[in-house]
XYZ file of C-alpha atoms in Angstrom:
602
model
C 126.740 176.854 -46.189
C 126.515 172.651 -46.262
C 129.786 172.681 -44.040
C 128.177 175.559 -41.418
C 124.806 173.464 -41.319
C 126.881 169.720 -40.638
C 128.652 171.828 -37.964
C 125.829 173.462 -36.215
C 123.863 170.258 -36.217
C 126.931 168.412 -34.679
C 127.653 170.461 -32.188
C 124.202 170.764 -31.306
C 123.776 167.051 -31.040
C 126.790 166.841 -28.514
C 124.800 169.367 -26.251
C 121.963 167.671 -26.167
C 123.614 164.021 -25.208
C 125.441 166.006 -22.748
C 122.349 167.960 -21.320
C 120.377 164.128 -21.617
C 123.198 162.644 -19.450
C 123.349 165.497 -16.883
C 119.861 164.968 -16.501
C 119.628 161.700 -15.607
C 122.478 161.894 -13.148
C 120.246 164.748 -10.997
C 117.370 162.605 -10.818
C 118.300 159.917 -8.234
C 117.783 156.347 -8.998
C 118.184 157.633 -12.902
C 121.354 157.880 -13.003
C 123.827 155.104 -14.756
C 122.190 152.274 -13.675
C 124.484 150.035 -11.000
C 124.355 146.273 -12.841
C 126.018 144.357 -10.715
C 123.434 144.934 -7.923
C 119.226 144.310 -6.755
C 117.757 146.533 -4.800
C 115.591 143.661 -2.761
C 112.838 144.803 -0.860
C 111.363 141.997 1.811
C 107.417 141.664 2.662
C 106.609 139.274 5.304
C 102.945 138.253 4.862
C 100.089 136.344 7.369
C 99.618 133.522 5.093
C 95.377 133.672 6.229
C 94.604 136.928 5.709
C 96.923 138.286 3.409
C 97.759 141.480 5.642
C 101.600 142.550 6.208
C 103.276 141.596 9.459
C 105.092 144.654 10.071
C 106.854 143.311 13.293
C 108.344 140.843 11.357
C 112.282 140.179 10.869
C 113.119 139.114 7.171
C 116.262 137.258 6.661
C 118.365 136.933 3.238
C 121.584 134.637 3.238
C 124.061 134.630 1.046
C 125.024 130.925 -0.071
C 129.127 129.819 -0.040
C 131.006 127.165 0.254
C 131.450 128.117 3.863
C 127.769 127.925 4.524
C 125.031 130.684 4.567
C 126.040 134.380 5.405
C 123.692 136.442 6.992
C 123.516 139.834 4.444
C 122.814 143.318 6.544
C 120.001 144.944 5.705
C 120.007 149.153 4.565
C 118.448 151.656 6.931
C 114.853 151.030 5.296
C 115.272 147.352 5.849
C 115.620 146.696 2.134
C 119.069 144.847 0.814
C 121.374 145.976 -2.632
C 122.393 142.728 -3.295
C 125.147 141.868 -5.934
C 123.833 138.945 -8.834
C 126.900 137.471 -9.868
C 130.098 136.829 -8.733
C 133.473 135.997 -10.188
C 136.589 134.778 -10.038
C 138.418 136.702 -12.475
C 137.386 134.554 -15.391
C 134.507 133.361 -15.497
C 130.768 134.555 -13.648
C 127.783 133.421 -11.812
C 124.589 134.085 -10.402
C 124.751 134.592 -6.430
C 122.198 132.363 -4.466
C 120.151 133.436 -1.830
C 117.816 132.552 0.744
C 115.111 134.644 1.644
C 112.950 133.933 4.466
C 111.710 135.309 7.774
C 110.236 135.075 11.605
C 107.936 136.988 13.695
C 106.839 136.468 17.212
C 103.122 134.408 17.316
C 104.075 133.298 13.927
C 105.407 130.352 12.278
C 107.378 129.528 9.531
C 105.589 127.078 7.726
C 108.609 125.802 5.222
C 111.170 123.236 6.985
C 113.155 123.866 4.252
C 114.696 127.077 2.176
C 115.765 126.630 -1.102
C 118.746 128.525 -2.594
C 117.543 130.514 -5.810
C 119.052 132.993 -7.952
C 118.089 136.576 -7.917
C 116.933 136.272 -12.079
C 115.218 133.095 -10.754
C 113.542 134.884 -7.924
C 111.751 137.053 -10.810
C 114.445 139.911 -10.684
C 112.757 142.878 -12.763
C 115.086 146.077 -14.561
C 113.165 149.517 -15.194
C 113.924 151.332 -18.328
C 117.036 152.635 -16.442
C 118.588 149.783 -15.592
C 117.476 149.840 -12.387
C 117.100 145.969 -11.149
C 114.407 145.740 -8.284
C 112.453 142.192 -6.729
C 110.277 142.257 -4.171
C 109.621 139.141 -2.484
C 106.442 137.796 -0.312
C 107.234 135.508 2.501
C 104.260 134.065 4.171
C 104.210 133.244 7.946
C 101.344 131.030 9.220
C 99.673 132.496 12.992
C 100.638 129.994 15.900
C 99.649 130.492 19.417
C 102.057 129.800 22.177
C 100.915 126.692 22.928
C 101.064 125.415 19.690
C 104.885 126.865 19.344
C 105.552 125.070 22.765
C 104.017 121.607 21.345
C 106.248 121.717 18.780
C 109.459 122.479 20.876
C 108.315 119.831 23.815
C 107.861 117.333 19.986
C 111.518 118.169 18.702
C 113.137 118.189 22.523
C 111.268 114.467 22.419
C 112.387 113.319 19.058
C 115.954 114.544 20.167
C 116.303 112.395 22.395
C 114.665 109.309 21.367
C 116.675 109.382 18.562
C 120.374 110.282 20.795
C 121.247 106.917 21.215
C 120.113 103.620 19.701
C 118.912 100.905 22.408
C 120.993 98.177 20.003
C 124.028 99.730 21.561
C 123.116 98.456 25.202
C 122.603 95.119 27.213
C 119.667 94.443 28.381
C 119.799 96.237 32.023
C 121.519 99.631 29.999
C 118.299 99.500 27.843
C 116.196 99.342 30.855
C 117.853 102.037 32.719
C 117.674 103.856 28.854
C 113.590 103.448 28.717
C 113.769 104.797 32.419
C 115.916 107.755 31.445
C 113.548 108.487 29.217
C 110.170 108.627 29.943
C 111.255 110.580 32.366
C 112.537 113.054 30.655
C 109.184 112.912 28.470
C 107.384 113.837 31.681
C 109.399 116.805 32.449
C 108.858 117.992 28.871
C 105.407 117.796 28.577
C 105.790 119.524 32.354
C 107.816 122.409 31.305
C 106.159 125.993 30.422
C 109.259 127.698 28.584
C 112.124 126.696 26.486
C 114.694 126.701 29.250
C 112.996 124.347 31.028
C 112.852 121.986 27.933
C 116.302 122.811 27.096
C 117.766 121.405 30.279
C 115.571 118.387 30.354
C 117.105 117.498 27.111
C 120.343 118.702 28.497
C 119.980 116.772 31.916
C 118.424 113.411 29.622
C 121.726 112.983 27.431
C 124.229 113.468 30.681
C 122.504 110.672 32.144
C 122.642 108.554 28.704
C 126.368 109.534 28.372
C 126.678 107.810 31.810
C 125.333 104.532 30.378
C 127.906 101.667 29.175
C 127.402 100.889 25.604
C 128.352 97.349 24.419
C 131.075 98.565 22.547
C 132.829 100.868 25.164
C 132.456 97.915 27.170
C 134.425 95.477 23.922
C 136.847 98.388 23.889
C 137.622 98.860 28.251
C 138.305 95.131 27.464
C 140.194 95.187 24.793
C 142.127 98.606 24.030
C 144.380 98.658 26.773
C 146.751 95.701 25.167
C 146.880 97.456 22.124
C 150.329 97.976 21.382
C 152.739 99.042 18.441
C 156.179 97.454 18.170
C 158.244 99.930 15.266
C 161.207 98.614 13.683
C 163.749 99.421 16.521
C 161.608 97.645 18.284
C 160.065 100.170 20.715
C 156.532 99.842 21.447
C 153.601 102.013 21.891
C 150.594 101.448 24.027
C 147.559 102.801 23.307
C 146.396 105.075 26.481
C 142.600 105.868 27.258
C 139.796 105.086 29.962
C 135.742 104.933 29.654
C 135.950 102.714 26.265
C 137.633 105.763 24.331
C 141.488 104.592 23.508
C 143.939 106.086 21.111
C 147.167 105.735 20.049
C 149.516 107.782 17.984
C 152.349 106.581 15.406
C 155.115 108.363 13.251
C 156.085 107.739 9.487
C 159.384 107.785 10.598
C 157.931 104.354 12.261
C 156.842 102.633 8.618
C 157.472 98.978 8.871
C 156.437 98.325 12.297
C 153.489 96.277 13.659
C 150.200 96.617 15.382
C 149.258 93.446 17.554
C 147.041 93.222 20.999
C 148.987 92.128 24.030
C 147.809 88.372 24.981
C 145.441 87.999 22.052
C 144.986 86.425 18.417
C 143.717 89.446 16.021
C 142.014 88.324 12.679
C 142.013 91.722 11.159
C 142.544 95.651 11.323
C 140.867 98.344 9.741
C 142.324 102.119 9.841
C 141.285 103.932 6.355
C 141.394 107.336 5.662
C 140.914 109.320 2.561
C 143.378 112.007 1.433
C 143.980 113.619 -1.428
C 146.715 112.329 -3.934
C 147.666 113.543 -7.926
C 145.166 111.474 -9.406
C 142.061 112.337 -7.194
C 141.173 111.011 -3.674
C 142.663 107.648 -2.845
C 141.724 105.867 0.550
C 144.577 104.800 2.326
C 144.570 101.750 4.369
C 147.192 102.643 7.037
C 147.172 99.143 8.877
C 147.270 96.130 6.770
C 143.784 94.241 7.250
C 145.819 90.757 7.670
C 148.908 91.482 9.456
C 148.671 94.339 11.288
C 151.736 96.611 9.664
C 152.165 99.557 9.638
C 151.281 99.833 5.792
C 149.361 102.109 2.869
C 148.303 99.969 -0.509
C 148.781 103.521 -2.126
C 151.851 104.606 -1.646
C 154.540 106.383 -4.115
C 157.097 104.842 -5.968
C 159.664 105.663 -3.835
C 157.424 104.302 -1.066
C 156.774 107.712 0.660
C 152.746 108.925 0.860
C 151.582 111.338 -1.728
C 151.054 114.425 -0.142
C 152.773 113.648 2.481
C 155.714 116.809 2.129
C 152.338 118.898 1.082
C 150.769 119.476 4.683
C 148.080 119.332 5.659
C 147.801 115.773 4.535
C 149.507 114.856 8.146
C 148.939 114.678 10.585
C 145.538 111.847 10.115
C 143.244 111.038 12.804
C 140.908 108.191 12.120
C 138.811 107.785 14.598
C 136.841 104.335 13.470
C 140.189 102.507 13.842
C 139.387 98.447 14.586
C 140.692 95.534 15.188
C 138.481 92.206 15.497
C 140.082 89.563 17.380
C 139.346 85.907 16.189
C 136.459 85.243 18.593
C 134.705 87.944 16.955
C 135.391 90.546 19.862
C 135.642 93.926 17.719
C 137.140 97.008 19.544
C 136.988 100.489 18.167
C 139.989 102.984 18.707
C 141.666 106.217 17.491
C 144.673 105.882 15.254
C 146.946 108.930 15.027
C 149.313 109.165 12.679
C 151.726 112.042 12.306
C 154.641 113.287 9.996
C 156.740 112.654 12.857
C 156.893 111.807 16.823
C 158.022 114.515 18.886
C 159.759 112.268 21.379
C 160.336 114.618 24.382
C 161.266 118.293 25.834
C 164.623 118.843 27.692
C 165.675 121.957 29.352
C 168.445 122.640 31.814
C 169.106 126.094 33.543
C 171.460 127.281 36.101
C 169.958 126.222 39.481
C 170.619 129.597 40.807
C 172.016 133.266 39.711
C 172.631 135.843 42.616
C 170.665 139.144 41.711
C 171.975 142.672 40.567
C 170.396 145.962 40.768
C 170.874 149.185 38.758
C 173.258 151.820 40.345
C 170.526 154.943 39.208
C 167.122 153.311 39.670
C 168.034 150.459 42.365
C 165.677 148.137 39.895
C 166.315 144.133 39.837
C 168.276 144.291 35.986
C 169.141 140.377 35.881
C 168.587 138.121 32.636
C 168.879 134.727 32.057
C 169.439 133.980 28.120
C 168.589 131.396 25.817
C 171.886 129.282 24.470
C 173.240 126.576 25.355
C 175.791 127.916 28.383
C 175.931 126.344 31.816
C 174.258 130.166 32.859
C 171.567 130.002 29.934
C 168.587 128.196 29.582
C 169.048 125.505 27.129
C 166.154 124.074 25.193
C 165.528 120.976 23.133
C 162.347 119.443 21.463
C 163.890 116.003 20.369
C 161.865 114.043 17.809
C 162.369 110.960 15.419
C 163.082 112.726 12.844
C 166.709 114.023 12.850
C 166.294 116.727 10.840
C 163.279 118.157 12.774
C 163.880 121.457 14.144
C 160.842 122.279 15.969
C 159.607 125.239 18.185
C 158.309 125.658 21.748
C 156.794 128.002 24.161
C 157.699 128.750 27.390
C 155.318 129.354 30.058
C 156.427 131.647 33.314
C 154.583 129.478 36.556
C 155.700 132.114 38.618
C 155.965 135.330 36.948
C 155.861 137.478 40.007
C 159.349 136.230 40.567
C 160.460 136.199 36.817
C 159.079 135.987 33.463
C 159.980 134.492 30.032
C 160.250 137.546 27.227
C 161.071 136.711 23.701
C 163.135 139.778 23.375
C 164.855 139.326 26.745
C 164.621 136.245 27.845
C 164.016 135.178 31.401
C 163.401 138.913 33.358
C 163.961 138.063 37.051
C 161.561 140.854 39.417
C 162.926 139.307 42.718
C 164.408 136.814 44.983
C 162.701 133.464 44.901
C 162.030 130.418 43.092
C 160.833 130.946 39.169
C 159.622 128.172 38.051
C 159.095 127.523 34.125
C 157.014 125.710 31.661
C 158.057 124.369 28.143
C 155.886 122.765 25.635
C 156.826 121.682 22.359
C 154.571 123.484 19.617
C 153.914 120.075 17.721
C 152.669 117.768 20.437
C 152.003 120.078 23.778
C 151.711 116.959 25.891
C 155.539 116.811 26.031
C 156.803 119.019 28.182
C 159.313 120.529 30.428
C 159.814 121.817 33.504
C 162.475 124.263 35.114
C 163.052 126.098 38.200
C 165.943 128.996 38.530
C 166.562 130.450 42.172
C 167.408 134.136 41.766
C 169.392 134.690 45.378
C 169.354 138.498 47.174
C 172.081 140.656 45.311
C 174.845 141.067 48.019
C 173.483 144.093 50.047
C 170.147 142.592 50.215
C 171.318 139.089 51.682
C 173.428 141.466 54.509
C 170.559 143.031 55.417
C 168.384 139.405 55.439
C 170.894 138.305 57.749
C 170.427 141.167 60.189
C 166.766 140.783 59.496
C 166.814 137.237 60.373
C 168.948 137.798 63.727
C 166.752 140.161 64.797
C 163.454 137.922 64.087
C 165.039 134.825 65.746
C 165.924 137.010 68.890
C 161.987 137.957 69.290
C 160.966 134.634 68.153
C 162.718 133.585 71.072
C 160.683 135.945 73.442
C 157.248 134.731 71.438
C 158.419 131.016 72.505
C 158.635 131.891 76.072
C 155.092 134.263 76.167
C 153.344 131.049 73.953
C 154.219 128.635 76.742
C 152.495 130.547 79.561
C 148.981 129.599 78.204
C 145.736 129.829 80.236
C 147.319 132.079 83.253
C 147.333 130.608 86.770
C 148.998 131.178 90.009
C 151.659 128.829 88.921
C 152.448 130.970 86.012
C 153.961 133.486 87.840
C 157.519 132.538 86.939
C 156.715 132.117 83.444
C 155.549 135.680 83.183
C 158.286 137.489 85.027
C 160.700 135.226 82.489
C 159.271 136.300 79.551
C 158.922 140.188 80.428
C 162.565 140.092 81.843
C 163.285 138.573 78.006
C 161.054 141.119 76.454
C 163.015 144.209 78.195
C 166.420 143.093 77.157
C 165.503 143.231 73.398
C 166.347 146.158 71.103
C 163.549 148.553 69.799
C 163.700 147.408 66.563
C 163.442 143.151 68.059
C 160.820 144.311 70.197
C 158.610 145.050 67.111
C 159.084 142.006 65.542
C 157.765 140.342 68.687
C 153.986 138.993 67.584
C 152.801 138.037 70.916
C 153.837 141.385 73.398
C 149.671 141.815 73.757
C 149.820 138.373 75.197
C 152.060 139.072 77.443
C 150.276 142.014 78.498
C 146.990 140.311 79.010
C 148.464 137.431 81.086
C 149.586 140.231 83.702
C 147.041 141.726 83.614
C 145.077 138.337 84.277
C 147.411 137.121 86.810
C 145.953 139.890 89.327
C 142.409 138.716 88.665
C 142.891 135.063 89.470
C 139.974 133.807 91.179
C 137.230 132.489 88.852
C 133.870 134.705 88.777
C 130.253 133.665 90.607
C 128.951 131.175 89.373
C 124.970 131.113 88.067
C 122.391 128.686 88.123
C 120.638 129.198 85.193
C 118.009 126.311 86.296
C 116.895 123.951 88.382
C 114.227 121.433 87.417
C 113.088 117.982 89.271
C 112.252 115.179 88.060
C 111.231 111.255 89.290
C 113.551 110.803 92.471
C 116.503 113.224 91.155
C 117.107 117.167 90.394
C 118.594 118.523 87.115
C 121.222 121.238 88.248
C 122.222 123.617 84.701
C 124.552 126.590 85.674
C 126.853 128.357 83.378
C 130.561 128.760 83.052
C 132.117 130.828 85.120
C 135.331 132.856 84.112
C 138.540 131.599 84.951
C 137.148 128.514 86.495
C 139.536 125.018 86.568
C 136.195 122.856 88.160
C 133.218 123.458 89.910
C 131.809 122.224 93.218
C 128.213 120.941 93.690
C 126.443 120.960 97.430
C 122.826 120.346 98.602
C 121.195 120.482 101.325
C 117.773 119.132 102.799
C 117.478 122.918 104.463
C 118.009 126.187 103.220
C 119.534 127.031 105.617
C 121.229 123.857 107.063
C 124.117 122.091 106.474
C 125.317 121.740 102.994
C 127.341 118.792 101.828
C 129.722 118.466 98.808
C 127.958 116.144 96.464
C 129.915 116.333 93.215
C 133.298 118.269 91.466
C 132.943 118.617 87.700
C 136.002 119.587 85.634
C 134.454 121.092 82.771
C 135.559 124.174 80.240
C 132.137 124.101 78.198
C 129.954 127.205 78.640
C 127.074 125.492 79.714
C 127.109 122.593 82.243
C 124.767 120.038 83.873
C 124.556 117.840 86.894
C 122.109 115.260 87.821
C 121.581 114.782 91.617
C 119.946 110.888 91.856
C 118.283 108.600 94.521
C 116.501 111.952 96.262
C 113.355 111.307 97.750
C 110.189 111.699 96.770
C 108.250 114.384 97.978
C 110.760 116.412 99.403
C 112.827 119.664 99.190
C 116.169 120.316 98.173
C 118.721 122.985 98.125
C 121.838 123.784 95.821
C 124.822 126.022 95.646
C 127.937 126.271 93.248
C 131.431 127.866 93.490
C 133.761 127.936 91.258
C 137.615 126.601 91.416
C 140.945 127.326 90.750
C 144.483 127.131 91.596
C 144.349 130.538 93.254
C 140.785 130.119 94.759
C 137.306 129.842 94.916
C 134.614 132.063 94.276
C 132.020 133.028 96.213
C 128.701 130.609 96.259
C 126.153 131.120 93.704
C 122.928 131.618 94.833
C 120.906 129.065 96.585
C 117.889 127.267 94.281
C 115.592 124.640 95.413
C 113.361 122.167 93.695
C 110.845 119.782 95.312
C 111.495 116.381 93.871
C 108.783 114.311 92.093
């Protein structure tokens, strides 16, 4: 009976821990409780009155190493944030920000502090449910007040852009003028855009100022030059008191110096990362200008330096201070190795093929190092450096570069080619492969070019006619006695046959057209005669008379193609009435007199 009861109240037990667990998991939010996340709920308050802002966008970052990452918010606008995290060993607490914005509102904290979710005041229900709700108070702001502020900040910006130590005296002039005016235009502007590209338009025109040390390093940083051990030298290259020069390791040993001056010392330091911690490397010797590092391996190579990306090292504070106490500022590259140049040769031409089924261009041109291939070589000053490159098609509507393929020629023509070397992409190389007409096609160019020469021949002869006049006449009948000999398909090519047609049809109609007066105005002892141009007309002649209808004398010829033109009639007298008339000339003719306008002279 002892053994029954102990089983009966077992088995009973069991049911009800199972019956307790397959409760809990039917009532949501009871189930196993989730540790490893918060459920974060965000209230944005109105730090006067206390109310909710319900318009309001909350924001919760996530702190790395990488900077703050925005976290997306559920459906509801709450957040399940995780409170730890790990890296397989050991854990710890995630760090958040929490903080928000909402428009007429401002946020009165210049600063956000990172805290931890237990910090925070992270609560668990008897589930294990972890909750927080956090307050964030806003402070009301009207938009004048926001726009204060901006026009402040766009001010302070700036004011504090560049220093007016780093000018002469007539730079720090033009500097104070740069910048009260851009104050006005601030305190001028009614939106953020309009601030924005006062600031914007301010720094151009500071950039635009000479600063006494771009001015030292104009001076100064073109005659900087590096002699390496072979001795080969290196200028340093640059413009607008930025200069920079780049060096190898394969070059350790040579010598910095400037070209014409005494140097009292260098500076070029960078830090990098070596077995024993960070060690600052001093890549110039201070004193005599070599190419040197005070922290270099037994063996004399740099740490790191077969760990990239220790190399290449760009120090852009480089200096050198010459002994009147000129310093100039520069940019020292320095780089595993010096890719030296690109060289590529190709065949200068390859006659084209075509497919026998689809009649498609099937011609290739492949890398190697054949007089038919195209042969590429990044050279560098390191012998062992085996480098890569790209190849860019200039031209790819007349053949393209394809990894797979190689150089895919589309048609006759001139492909031109691109290489740059994957290291340094200012050395490059350039190539150009004519792909000819395959056979067929260049039998049918030359027929094609017969033909167009023939009825370029016949264009010559139709150009020359020009304006048509009677003395065209032979140079018409030539070119349509040219025109008929031609075949059908030459006369087609012919680009000027409507020419022709229209000088014919113009050599009929060869007298100009009447001329009109379009007015006819006095003035103190002379007349102001304005007709317009009349069609086909070479000149125009002018007569006047004292009486309508009297005698009328030729007073002037004008030679003129402009549509509108004027004659002046001078030393008339006073009081009295004259007449005009105009016809128009040409080799075949005249026209037929205009009609007759008078004016009484002042």
């Amino acid at each position: 009976m002892d053994e029954l009861r102990r089983y009966v109240t077992k088995v009973t037990g069991l049911l009800l821990a199972f019956l307790l667990v397959f409760c809990m998991m039917g009532v949501p939010g009871k189930a196993y409780a989730d540790s490893s996340t918060c459920h974060v709920t965000m209230k944005v308050i109105d730090d006067e009155d206390g109310t909710e802002i319900k318009d309001a966008t909350p924001i919760v970052a996530l702190y790395t190493y990488d900077g703050d990452k925005i976290m997306t918010p559920n459906a509801d606008g709450s957040y399940d944030l995780e409170i730890e995290w790990n890296d397989g060993e050991d854990c710890w607490d995630n760090y958040y920000r929490f903080y928000a914005s909402a428009k007429g509102y401002k946020d009165p904290n210049d600063y956000h502090a990172r805290e931890s979710l237990n910090d925070k005041g992270m609560t668990t229900d008897e589930n294990g449910n972890k909750s927080l709700v956090v307050e964030y108070k806003l402070h009301k702001q009207s938009e004048e007040e926001r726009l204060n502020e901006v026009r402040q900040k766009a001010k302070d910006e700036i004011k504090n852009y560049k220093s007016a130590d780093e000018y002469e005296a007539d730079e720090q002039t033009a500097l104070q003028t740069i910048l009260s005016e851009a104050n006005d235009k601030i305190d001028a502007a009614s939106a953020d855009e309009e601030i924005a590209k006062a600031v914007t338009e301010a720094k151009a025109k500071i950039d635009q100022l000479v600063t006494i040390q771009s001015k030292a390093n104009d001076r100064i940083g073109g005659s900087i030059r590096f002699r390496d051990p072979s001795g080969n030298i290196t200028k340093a290259v640059g413009r607008d008191g930025n200069y920079e020069i780049t060096v190898s390791l394969k070059q350790a040993g040579g010598v910095f110096y400037v070209d014409g001056q005494e140097v009292k010392s260098w500076k070029a330091e960078a830090q990098q990362f070596v077995q024993e911690g960070l060690a600052t490397y001093h890549f110039i010797d201070p004193y005599d200008g070599s190419f040197a590092d005070y922290e270099k391996a037994a063996d004399g190579s740099f740490y790191g330096y077969k760990n990239a990306p220790y190399f290449p090292v760009k120090i852009e504070d480089a200096e050198v201070k010459l002994s009147d106490g000129t310093v100039a500022t520069f940019t020292l590259n320095v780089v595993d190795r010096l890719i030296t140049g690109v060289e590529a040769t190709a065949p200068e031409s390859v006659t084209l093929t075509r497919d026998e089924k689809t009649k498609e261009y099937n011609t290739t041109v492949a890398l190697g190092s054949g007089a038919d291939q195209l042969n590429v070589k990044v050279t560098s000053d390191d012998p062992d450096y085996t480098g890569g490159y790209s190849i860019e098609s200039l031209t790819p509507e007349v053949a393209e570069y394809k990894e797979d393929q190689g150089i895919v020629a589309h048609k006759p023509g001139v492909a031109d080619f691109k290489i740059v070397s994957k290291d340094d992409p200012e050395k490059t190389a350039f190539v150009s492969i004519e792909f000819l007409p395959t056979v067929e096609d260049q039998k049918a160019a030359e027929e094609e070019a017969k033909e167009a020469a023939a009825a370029a021949e016949v264009d010559q002869k139709i150009q020359k006619i020009g304006k048509v006049t009677i003395s065209d006449k032979d140079a018409i009948q030539a070119a349509r006695k040219a025109y008929d000999a031609l075949t059908d398909s030459e006369k087609a090519k012919v680009k000027n046959y409507s020419v022709l047609q229209k000088a014919e049809q113009s050599f009929k109609k060869l007298k100009p057209s009447k001329v009109t007066i379009k007015s006819l105005k006095a003035g103190k002892k002379k007349a102001v005669l304005t007709f317009k141009k009349a069609s086909r007309a070479e000149k125009y002649r002018i007569y006047l008379s004292s009486k309508k209808k009297g005698s009328y004398k030729l007073v002037k010829t004008v030679k003129s193609s402009k549509k509108t033109i004027v004659y002046t009639a001078k030393k008339l007298k006073k009081g009295r009435t004259y007449y005009f008339k105009v016809r128009a000339v040409n080799a075949a003719g005249s026209s037929s007199y205009s009609k007759i306008k008078s004016v009484k002279v002042k």
